[in-house]
Coordinates of C-alpha atoms and ligand atoms in Angstrom, one line a residue:
X261 CA 26.0 7.0 15.5
X262 CA 24.9 10.3 17.3
X263 CA 21.9 8.2 18.4
X264 CA 20.8 7.1 21.9
X265 CA 19.5 3.4 21.5
X266 CA 18.2 0.9 24.0
X267 CA 16.6 -2.7 23.2
X268 CA 14.7 -4.5 25.5
X269 CA 14.8 -7.6 23.2
X270 CA 11.7 -6.7 21.3
X271 CA 11.7 -3.1 21.1
X272 CA 14.4 -0.3 20.3
X273 CA 13.9 2.9 21.6
X274 CA 15.8 5.5 19.7
X275 CA 16.5 9.2 20.2
X276 CA 19.0 11.8 18.5
X277 CA 21.6 12.7 21.2
X278 CA 21.6 16.2 19.8
X279 CA 18.0 16.7 20.6
X280 CA 17.3 15.0 23.9
X281 CA 13.8 16.6 24.3
X282 CA 12.6 14.9 21.2
X283 CA 10.2 12.0 21.8
X284 CA 11.7 8.7 21.6
X285 CA 11.0 6.5 18.7
X286 CA 10.0 3.2 19.0
X287 CA 10.8 0.4 16.6
X288 CA 9.4 -3.4 17.1
X289 CA 12.1 -5.7 16.1
X290 CA 12.9 -9.2 16.9
X291 CA 16.1 -10.3 17.3
X292 CA 16.4 -12.3 14.4
X293 CA 15.4 -9.7 11.8
X294 CA 18.3 -7.6 10.2
X295 CA 19.0 -4.0 11.5
X296 CA 20.1 -1.1 9.2
X297 CA 21.6 1.9 11.0
X298 CA 20.4 4.1 8.4
X299 CA 16.6 3.5 9.2
X300 CA 17.3 4.2 12.8
X301 CA 18.8 7.6 11.8
X302 CA 15.7 8.3 9.8
X303 CA 13.2 7.6 12.5
X304 CA 15.2 9.4 15.2
X305 CA 15.3 12.5 12.9
X306 CA 11.6 12.2 12.0
X307 CA 10.7 12.2 16.0
X308 CA 12.9 15.3 16.2
X309 CA 11.3 17.3 13.6
X310 CA 9.8 20.8 14.7
X311 CA 9.0 24.0 13.1
X312 CA 9.7 27.5 14.6
X313 CA 6.1 28.4 14.4
X314 CA 4.8 25.6 16.6
X315 CA 3.3 22.0 16.3
X316 CA 5.0 18.8 17.4
X317 CA 5.6 15.2 16.9
X318 CA 3.8 13.3 19.6
X319 CA 5.0 9.8 19.0
X320 CA 6.9 7.9 16.4
X321 CA 6.8 4.2 16.1
X322 CA 8.2 1.6 13.3
X323 CA 6.9 -1.7 12.3
X324 CA 9.1 -4.9 11.9
X325 CA 9.4 -4.4 8.1
X326 CA 11.2 -1.0 8.5
X327 CA 14.0 -0.5 6.5
X328 CA 15.7 3.1 4.8
X329 CA 13.5 5.1 2.5
X330 CA 15.2 7.0 -0.3
X331 CA 13.6 10.3 0.6
X332 CA 14.7 10.5 4.3
X333 CA 11.7 8.8 5.9
X334 CA 12.2 4.9 6.8
X335 CA 9.5 2.6 5.1
X336 CA 7.6 1.3 8.1
X337 CA 7.2 4.8 9.9
X338 CA 4.2 5.8 11.9
X339 CA 4.2 9.4 13.0
X340 CA 1.4 11.2 15.3
X341 CA 1.6 15.1 15.0
X342 CA -0.1 17.9 16.8
X343 CA -0.5 21.1 15.0
X344 CA 1.4 20.2 12.1
X345 CA 1.6 17.5 9.2
X346 CA 4.6 16.1 7.3
X347 CA 4.1 15.5 3.6
X348 CA 7.4 13.6 3.4
X349 CA 6.3 11.1 6.2
X350 CA 3.9 9.8 3.3
X351 CA 5.7 10.3 0.4
X352 CA 4.8 10.7 -3.4
X353 CA 3.0 7.1 -3.6
X354 CA 0.0 8.3 -1.8
X355 CA -2.5 5.8 -1.0
X356 CA -0.4 2.8 -2.0
X357 CA -2.2 0.0 -0.5
X358 CA -3.2 -3.8 -0.9
X359 CA -6.4 -5.0 -2.2
X360 CA -7.7 -8.8 -1.6
X361 CA -10.2 -10.8 -3.2
X362 CA -11.4 -14.5 -3.1
X363 CA -13.1 -16.7 -5.7
X364 CA -14.8 -19.9 -5.7
X365 CA -12.8 -21.6 -8.4
X366 CA -10.7 -24.6 -7.4
X367 CA -7.0 -24.5 -7.8
X368 CA -6.7 -27.2 -9.8
X369 CA -9.2 -26.0 -12.4
X370 CA -7.4 -22.6 -12.6
X371 CA -4.0 -24.0 -12.9
X372 CA -5.3 -26.2 -15.9
X373 CA -5.9 -22.8 -17.5
X374 CA -2.9 -21.2 -16.5
X375 CA -1.3 -20.2 -19.8
X376 CA -4.9 -18.7 -21.4
X377 CA -5.0 -16.7 -18.0
X378 CA -1.7 -15.4 -18.2
X379 CA -2.0 -14.5 -21.9
X380 CA -5.0 -12.4 -21.2
X381 CA -3.5 -10.6 -18.0
X382 CA -0.3 -9.9 -19.7
X383 CA -2.3 -8.1 -22.5
X384 CA -4.5 -6.1 -20.0
X385 CA -1.6 -5.3 -17.7
X386 CA 1.3 -4.6 -19.8
X387 CA 0.3 -4.2 -23.3
X388 CA -2.7 -2.1 -23.0
X389 CA -5.4 -4.3 -24.6
X390 CA -7.5 -2.8 -22.1
X391 CA -9.1 0.8 -22.5
X392 CA -10.0 2.8 -20.0
X393 CA -12.4 5.4 -21.0
X394 CA -15.0 7.4 -18.8
X395 CA -17.0 10.6 -18.6
X396 CA -14.9 13.8 -17.1
X397 CA -17.8 13.9 -14.7
X398 CA -17.1 10.6 -13.3
X399 CA -13.5 11.2 -12.9
X400 CA -14.3 14.7 -11.2
X401 CA -16.6 13.0 -8.8
X402 CA -14.0 10.4 -8.0
X403 CA -11.2 13.0 -7.1
X404 CA -13.8 15.0 -5.1
X405 CA -15.8 12.4 -3.1
X406 CA -13.8 9.1 -4.1
X407 CA -15.2 5.4 -5.0
X408 CA -19.0 6.6 -3.9
X409 CA -19.0 9.7 -5.9
X410 CA -17.5 7.8 -8.9
X411 CA -20.1 5.2 -8.7
X412 CA -22.7 7.8 -8.9
X413 CA -21.5 9.4 -12.0
X414 CA -20.7 6.0 -13.9
X415 CA -23.1 4.3 -16.1
X416 CA -21.0 1.3 -17.3
X417 CA -17.5 -0.2 -16.4
X418 CA -14.9 2.1 -17.8
X419 CA -13.0 -1.0 -18.9
X420 CA -15.8 -1.6 -21.2
X421 CA -15.9 -5.2 -20.1
X422 CA -18.7 -6.0 -17.8
X423 CA -22.3 -5.4 -17.7
X424 CA -24.1 -2.3 -15.9
X425 CA -25.3 -5.0 -13.0
X426 CA -21.6 -5.2 -11.8
X427 CA -21.7 -1.6 -10.6
X428 CA -24.2 -2.9 -8.0
X429 CA -21.7 -5.3 -6.8
X430 CA -19.0 -2.3 -6.8
X431 CA -21.3 -0.3 -4.9
X432 CA -21.8 -3.1 -2.3
X433 CA -17.9 -3.7 -2.0
X434 CA -17.2 0.0 -1.4
X435 CA -18.2 -1.0 2.4
X436 CA -15.1 -3.2 2.3
X437 CA -12.7 -0.3 1.4
X438 CA -11.0 1.5 4.2
X439 CA -13.0 4.4 5.0
X440 CA -15.4 3.6 2.1
X441 CA -12.9 4.7 -0.4
X442 CA -14.2 8.1 0.0
X443 CA -11.9 11.3 1.2
X444 CA -12.8 14.9 0.7
X445 CA -10.5 15.7 -2.4
X446 CA -10.2 18.6 -4.8
X447 CA -10.6 18.0 -8.6
X448 CA -8.6 20.8 -9.5
X449 CA -5.8 18.3 -9.1
X450 CA -6.7 16.4 -12.1
X451 CA -4.0 16.3 -14.9
X452 CA -4.4 19.0 -17.3
X453 CA -5.3 16.4 -20.2
X454 CA -8.0 15.1 -18.1
X455 CA -9.6 18.4 -17.1
X456 CA -11.7 19.0 -20.3
X457 CA -15.4 17.8 -20.7
X458 CA -16.6 14.8 -22.4
X459 CA -15.1 11.4 -22.5
X460 CA -11.3 11.2 -21.1
X461 CA -8.9 8.3 -21.6
X462 CA -6.5 8.2 -18.6
X463 CA -3.4 5.7 -19.7
X464 CA -2.3 5.8 -15.9
X465 CA -5.5 4.0 -14.4
X466 CA -5.6 0.3 -13.9
X467 CA -1.7 0.0 -14.2
X468 CA 0.4 -1.7 -11.7
X469 CA 3.2 0.8 -11.9
X470 CA 6.9 -0.5 -11.5
X471 CA 8.9 -1.8 -8.7
X472 CA 7.6 -4.4 -6.4
X473 CA 3.7 -3.3 -7.1
X474 CA 2.1 -6.5 -8.2
X475 CA -1.2 -8.3 -9.2
X476 CA -0.7 -11.8 -7.5
X477 CA -3.0 -15.1 -7.7
X478 CA -3.1 -16.9 -4.2
X479 CA -4.4 -20.1 -2.8
X480 CA -6.0 -19.2 0.8
X481 CA -3.9 -22.2 2.3
X482 CA -4.8 -22.2 5.9
X483 CA -7.7 -20.7 8.1
X484 CA -6.7 -19.9 11.4
X485 CA -9.7 -17.9 12.6
X486 CA -12.7 -19.6 11.3
X487 CA -15.0 -17.5 12.8
X488 CA -13.7 -14.0 11.1
X489 CA -12.7 -15.7 8.0
X490 CA -16.2 -17.0 7.4
X491 CA -17.3 -13.5 8.3
X492 CA -15.0 -12.1 5.9
X493 CA -16.0 -14.4 2.9
X494 CA -12.8 -16.6 3.2
X495 CA -12.5 -20.3 3.1
X496 CA -9.7 -22.8 3.0
X497 CA -8.7 -23.7 -0.7
X498 CA -10.3 -20.8 -2.4
X499 CA -8.5 -19.0 -5.1
X500 CA -7.6 -15.4 -4.0
X501 CA -6.1 -12.5 -5.5
X502 CA -4.2 -9.4 -4.3
X503 CA -3.4 -6.2 -5.9
X504 CA -0.5 -3.9 -4.6
X505 CA -0.5 -0.4 -6.3
X506 CA -1.1 3.2 -5.5
X507 CA -2.0 6.6 -7.2
X508 CA 0.8 6.5 -10.1
X509 CA 1.5 9.6 -11.8
X510 CA -1.5 11.5 -9.8
X511 CA 0.4 10.7 -6.4
X512 CA 3.7 11.9 -7.9
X513 CA 2.5 15.0 -8.9
X514 CA 0.7 15.9 -5.7
X515 CA 3.4 14.5 -3.7
X516 CA 6.3 16.3 -5.5
X517 CA 4.4 19.7 -5.8
X518 CA 3.8 19.7 -2.1
X519 CA 7.4 18.7 -1.1
X520 CA 8.4 21.8 -3.0
X521 CA 5.6 23.7 -1.5
X522 CA 6.7 22.7 2.1
X523 CA 10.4 23.6 1.4
X524 CA 9.5 27.0 0.0
X525 CA 7.2 27.7 3.1
X526 CA 10.1 26.9 5.6
X527 CA 10.7 30.5 7.4
X528 CA 13.6 32.0 5.8
X529 CA 15.0 32.9 9.6
X530 CA 15.3 29.3 10.3
X531 CA 18.2 26.7 9.6
X532 CA 16.9 23.9 7.1
X533 CA 16.0 20.7 8.8
X534 CA 19.3 18.4 8.5
X535 CA 16.9 15.3 7.7
X536 CA 15.7 17.5 4.5
X537 CA 12.0 16.6 6.0
X538 CA 9.9 19.8 6.4
X539 CA 6.6 19.8 8.3
X540 CA 3.7 22.1 7.6
X541 CA 2.3 24.4 10.3
X542 CA 0.1 26.9 8.5
X543 CA -3.7 25.9 9.1
X544 CA -4.6 27.0 5.7
X545 CA -1.9 25.1 4.0
X546 CA -2.4 22.2 6.2
X547 CA -5.8 21.7 5.1
X548 CA -5.0 22.3 1.6
X549 CA -2.2 19.7 1.6
X550 CA -4.6 16.9 3.3
X551 CA -7.4 17.9 0.4
X552 CA -4.4 17.3 -2.3
X553 CA -3.3 14.1 -0.5
X554 CA -6.9 12.9 -0.4
X555 CA -7.5 13.5 -3.9
X556 CA -4.6 11.1 -5.0
X557 CA -5.8 8.7 -2.6
X558 CA -9.1 8.6 -4.2
X559 CA -7.5 8.1 -7.4
X560 CA -5.5 5.1 -5.9
X561 CA -8.7 3.5 -4.6
X562 CA -10.1 3.3 -8.1
X563 CA -6.8 2.2 -9.7
X564 CA -7.0 -0.7 -7.5
X565 CA -10.4 -1.4 -8.1
X566 CA -10.0 -1.2 -11.6
X567 CA -7.0 -3.6 -11.7
X568 CA -9.1 -6.0 -9.6
X569 CA -11.8 -5.6 -12.3
X570 CA -9.2 -6.8 -14.8
X571 CA -8.5 -9.7 -12.8
X572 CA -12.5 -10.4 -12.0
X573 CA -13.0 -10.1 -15.9
X574 CA -10.3 -12.4 -17.0
X575 CA -11.4 -15.0 -14.5
X576 CA -15.1 -14.5 -15.5
X577 CA -14.0 -15.0 -19.2
X578 CA -12.4 -18.5 -18.5
X579 CA -14.5 -19.7 -15.5
X580 CA -18.0 -18.4 -16.3
X581 CA -20.0 -16.0 -13.9
X582 CA -17.9 -16.0 -10.5
X583 CA -18.6 -13.4 -7.8
X584 CA -14.9 -13.1 -6.8
X585 CA -15.9 -10.8 -3.9
X586 CA -13.6 -8.1 -2.2
X587 CA -12.5 -9.1 1.2
X588 CA -10.7 -5.6 2.1
X589 CA -8.5 -2.8 0.3
X590 CA -6.7 -0.9 2.8
X591 CA -4.0 2.4 2.1
X592 CA -0.4 2.1 3.8
X593 CA 0.7 5.3 2.7
X594 CA -1.8 8.0 4.1
X595 CA -2.4 10.9 6.6
X596 CA -5.4 10.7 8.4
X597 CA -7.0 12.7 11.6
X598 CA -5.9 11.1 15.0
X599 CA -6.6 12.0 18.3
X600 CA -6.9 15.6 17.8
X601 CA -3.8 15.7 15.4
X602 CA -2.8 13.6 12.7
X603 CA -1.1 10.1 11.9
X604 CA 1.0 9.7 8.8
X605 CA 1.9 6.1 7.6
X606 CA 4.6 5.3 5.5
X607 CA 4.5 1.8 4.5
X608 CA 2.5 0.8 7.6
X609 CA -1.2 -0.8 7.5
X610 CA -3.9 0.3 9.7
X611 CA -4.6 -2.1 12.6
X612 CA -7.8 -0.9 14.0
X613 CA -9.6 -3.0 16.3
X614 CA -11.6 -5.8 14.4
X615 CA -10.2 -4.4 11.0
X616 CA -8.8 -6.5 8.4
X617 CA -4.9 -6.3 7.8
X618 CA -2.9 -7.4 4.8
X619 CA 0.4 -8.3 5.1
X620 CA 1.9 -9.6 1.9
X621 CA 5.2 -11.9 1.9
X622 CA 6.9 -12.4 -1.4
X623 CA 6.3 -13.9 -4.6
X624 CA 7.7 -16.8 -2.9
X625 CA 6.4 -16.6 0.5
X626 CA 3.0 -16.7 2.3
X627 CA 1.1 -13.4 2.5
X628 CA -1.1 -13.1 5.8
X629 CA -4.8 -11.7 6.3
X630 CA -4.9 -10.6 9.8
X631 CA -7.1 -8.8 12.2
X632 CA -6.2 -5.7 14.1
X633 CA -6.3 -5.1 17.8
X634 CA -6.2 -1.3 17.7
X635 CA -3.0 -1.2 19.9
X636 CA -2.2 2.2 21.0
X637 CA 1.5 1.9 21.9
X638 CA 1.7 0.7 18.1
X639 CA -0.4 3.5 17.0
X640 CA -3.0 0.8 15.8
X641 CA -0.6 0.2 12.8
X642 CA 1.1 -3.2 11.6
X643 CA 3.6 -3.9 9.1
X644 CA 2.6 -3.6 5.3
X645 CA 4.8 -6.6 4.2
X646 CA 7.8 -8.4 5.3
X647 CA 10.0 -5.6 4.3
X648 CA 13.2 -5.2 2.1
X649 CA 16.1 -6.8 3.5
X650 CA 18.5 -6.4 0.5
X651 CA 18.2 -3.4 -1.9
X652 CA 17.2 -3.7 -5.7
X653 CA 21.0 -2.9 -6.4
X654 CA 22.6 -5.4 -4.0
X655 CA 20.2 -7.9 -5.6
X656 CA 21.1 -7.2 -9.2
X657 CA 24.6 -6.3 -9.5
X658 CA 28.3 -6.7 -7.7
X659 CA 28.3 -10.5 -7.9
X660 CA 25.3 -11.1 -6.4
X661 CA 24.1 -14.9 -6.5
X662 CA 21.8 -15.3 -9.2
X663 CA 21.2 -18.9 -9.0
X664 CA 17.5 -19.6 -8.9
X665 CA 17.9 -21.8 -5.6
X666 CA 20.0 -19.1 -3.8
X667 CA 17.4 -16.6 -4.7
X668 CA 14.4 -18.3 -3.6
X669 CA 13.0 -18.4 -7.0
X670 CA 12.4 -22.2 -7.2
X671 CA 8.9 -23.1 -8.1
X672 CA 8.0 -19.4 -8.4
X673 CA 5.8 -18.3 -11.3
X674 CA 6.6 -14.5 -12.1
X675 CA 5.4 -13.0 -15.1
X676 CA 7.3 -9.7 -15.3
X677 CA 7.5 -7.2 -17.9
X678 CA 11.0 -6.5 -17.3
X679 CA 13.2 -9.7 -17.0
X680 CA 15.4 -8.1 -14.1
X681 CA 12.2 -7.6 -12.0
X682 CA 12.4 -11.5 -11.1
X683 CA 15.8 -10.9 -9.6
X684 CA 15.3 -7.6 -7.9
X685 CA 12.2 -8.8 -6.5
X686 CA 13.3 -12.3 -5.7
X687 CA 12.0 -13.9 -2.3
X688 CA 15.6 -13.6 -1.1
X689 CA 15.3 -9.7 -1.2
X690 CA 12.9 -9.7 1.5
X691 CA 12.9 -10.5 5.3
X692 CA 11.3 -13.8 6.9
X693 CA 7.7 -13.1 6.8
X694 CA 7.0 -15.6 9.5
X695 CA 9.0 -13.6 12.2
X696 CA 7.9 -10.3 10.9
X697 CA 4.1 -11.2 11.6
X698 CA 5.0 -13.6 14.6
X699 CA 6.4 -10.6 16.4
X700 CA 3.3 -8.6 15.8
X701 CA 1.1 -11.4 17.2
X702 CA 3.5 -11.5 20.4
X703 CA 3.2 -7.7 20.8
X704 CA -0.8 -7.8 20.7
X705 CA -1.0 -5.6 17.5
X706 CA -2.6 -8.3 15.1
X707 CA -4.1 -11.8 15.2
X708 CA -4.0 -14.3 12.1
X709 CA -7.2 -15.0 10.1
X710 CA -5.8 -16.9 7.1
X711 CA -2.4 -17.4 4.9
X712 CA -2.2 -17.3 1.4
X713 CA 0.4 -18.9 -0.8
X714 CA 1.3 -17.5 -4.3
X715 CA 0.2 -19.1 -7.2
X716 CA 1.6 -16.6 -9.9
X717 CA 2.9 -12.9 -9.9
X718 CA 2.5 -10.3 -12.3
X719 CA 5.0 -7.4 -12.0
X720 CA 5.7 -4.6 -14.5
Ligands
5GP1886 P1 6.2 -1.4 -0.3 O1 4.8 -1.2 -0.3 O2 7.0 -0.8 0.7 O3 6.7 -1.2 -1.7 O4 6.1 -3.1 -0.3 C1 5.2 -3.9 0.4 C2 5.6 -5.1 0.7 O5 5.0 -6.0 -0.4 C3 7.1 -5.6 0.7 O6 7.5 -5.3 2.1 C4 7.0 -7.4 0.5 O7 6.9 -7.9 1.7 C5 5.7 -7.5 -0.2 N1 6.1 -7.9 -1.7 C6 6.8 -7.3 -2.5 N2 6.6 -8.1 -3.7 C7 5.8 -9.3 -3.5 C8 5.2 -10.0 -4.3 O8 5.7 -10.1 -5.6 N3 4.3 -10.8 -3.7 C9 3.8 -10.8 -2.5 N4 2.7 -11.4 -2.1 N5 4.3 -9.5 -1.6 C10 5.3 -8.8 -2.1
MN1887 MN1 3.6 2.0 -4.0
MN1888 MN1 3.3 -0.1 -1.3

């Protein structure tokens, strides 16, 4: 409704009828995947954004896991702007992302100790048996400079579990974090309770968060690109684990504060954008916003690192001194400089040339390790998952089918803090990952490197 839509069998082109001069937005979507009108509306509105003082949207593209977003921007949107940034096109879970490790532990040996592993992880992830304490200088360095700054100021692992030697490993591994996990932030965004000198305890760090965030243990099921898998340290039959989490309350604070600020900065003489999405054009404010976003992003890099340390530590307790190296850590909600302007991704994984791309499926389907091809039409971006096909609400209410089989839960080992999570997050809530990934291979956005099968999933 109100949209001009065309489809060539693979790519939809959408534009607001009311705004024929706006750039057309594109969605890569194979014919067998579900389509939701609301997401198209949101995408077309994003492409039509403008500000009376200038700035423009150059290109908008959506990935095949695309579905409506709660705050007006569809999940799976990538927007290239010039002279303006759009905080709402990243959302409040700044630097939500995926982190993947592999470990040389035989899957049989791991499963034989399943219960011991689960008990320890439940304690760490749900019941706070860990204690995250660090110097205020380390936290400040993190927020200002990201992981390298944090490592310089950190003498021992803040989880108090590993020896100093492990910091050397963390240091080496920061090369496998997107942009080195080092963005230019502003430590004044630290929550008030954490701003004083001395040892600070941040209850939000090393926590998964609600919704579909997870820690999942997996098996490397198949290696397709042997050369790249070897270069990235990945072998068939290995144990793997994946962390999906973001910047927790820090991102919410930064995101909400700036969404209020952009609204307040909107010129009084211009009508409010119907979409509720406000761009920011004042160069000084743009700089300030990007620094705030980077601060929360730095925090998210450490949050995922510490969650992975919890898993690594637990594996070491049970299986001896395993290395469990990092394969890659990559954000899917972030604004970064792009061809003289900015690229904002909301639920899209960077897929730059030769870069690892992590595409999770669900707790009952395979996840994919891919390599990016830097496809310009796709704004060097791939899907960051399979994408929700059914809302949480439709999964849990209204006479929904709750049989394990219909939900795709047969054989799924989900350890959830809240019982309803199993149903809201059941495999049947997600699109078929094979088709989502296949369409992106066909469109020369990514190539497959390896597939991972879930063994157990922790969700709060
Ligand atoms: P989002 O970042 O939009 O919250 O979700 C990212 C993607 O994670 C979803 O589209 C879905 O494909 C994937 N996902 C959600 N839950 C799970 C899970 O428990 N395990 C795995 N492997 N993937 C999941
Ligand atoms: Mn998130
Ligand atoms: Mn996410």
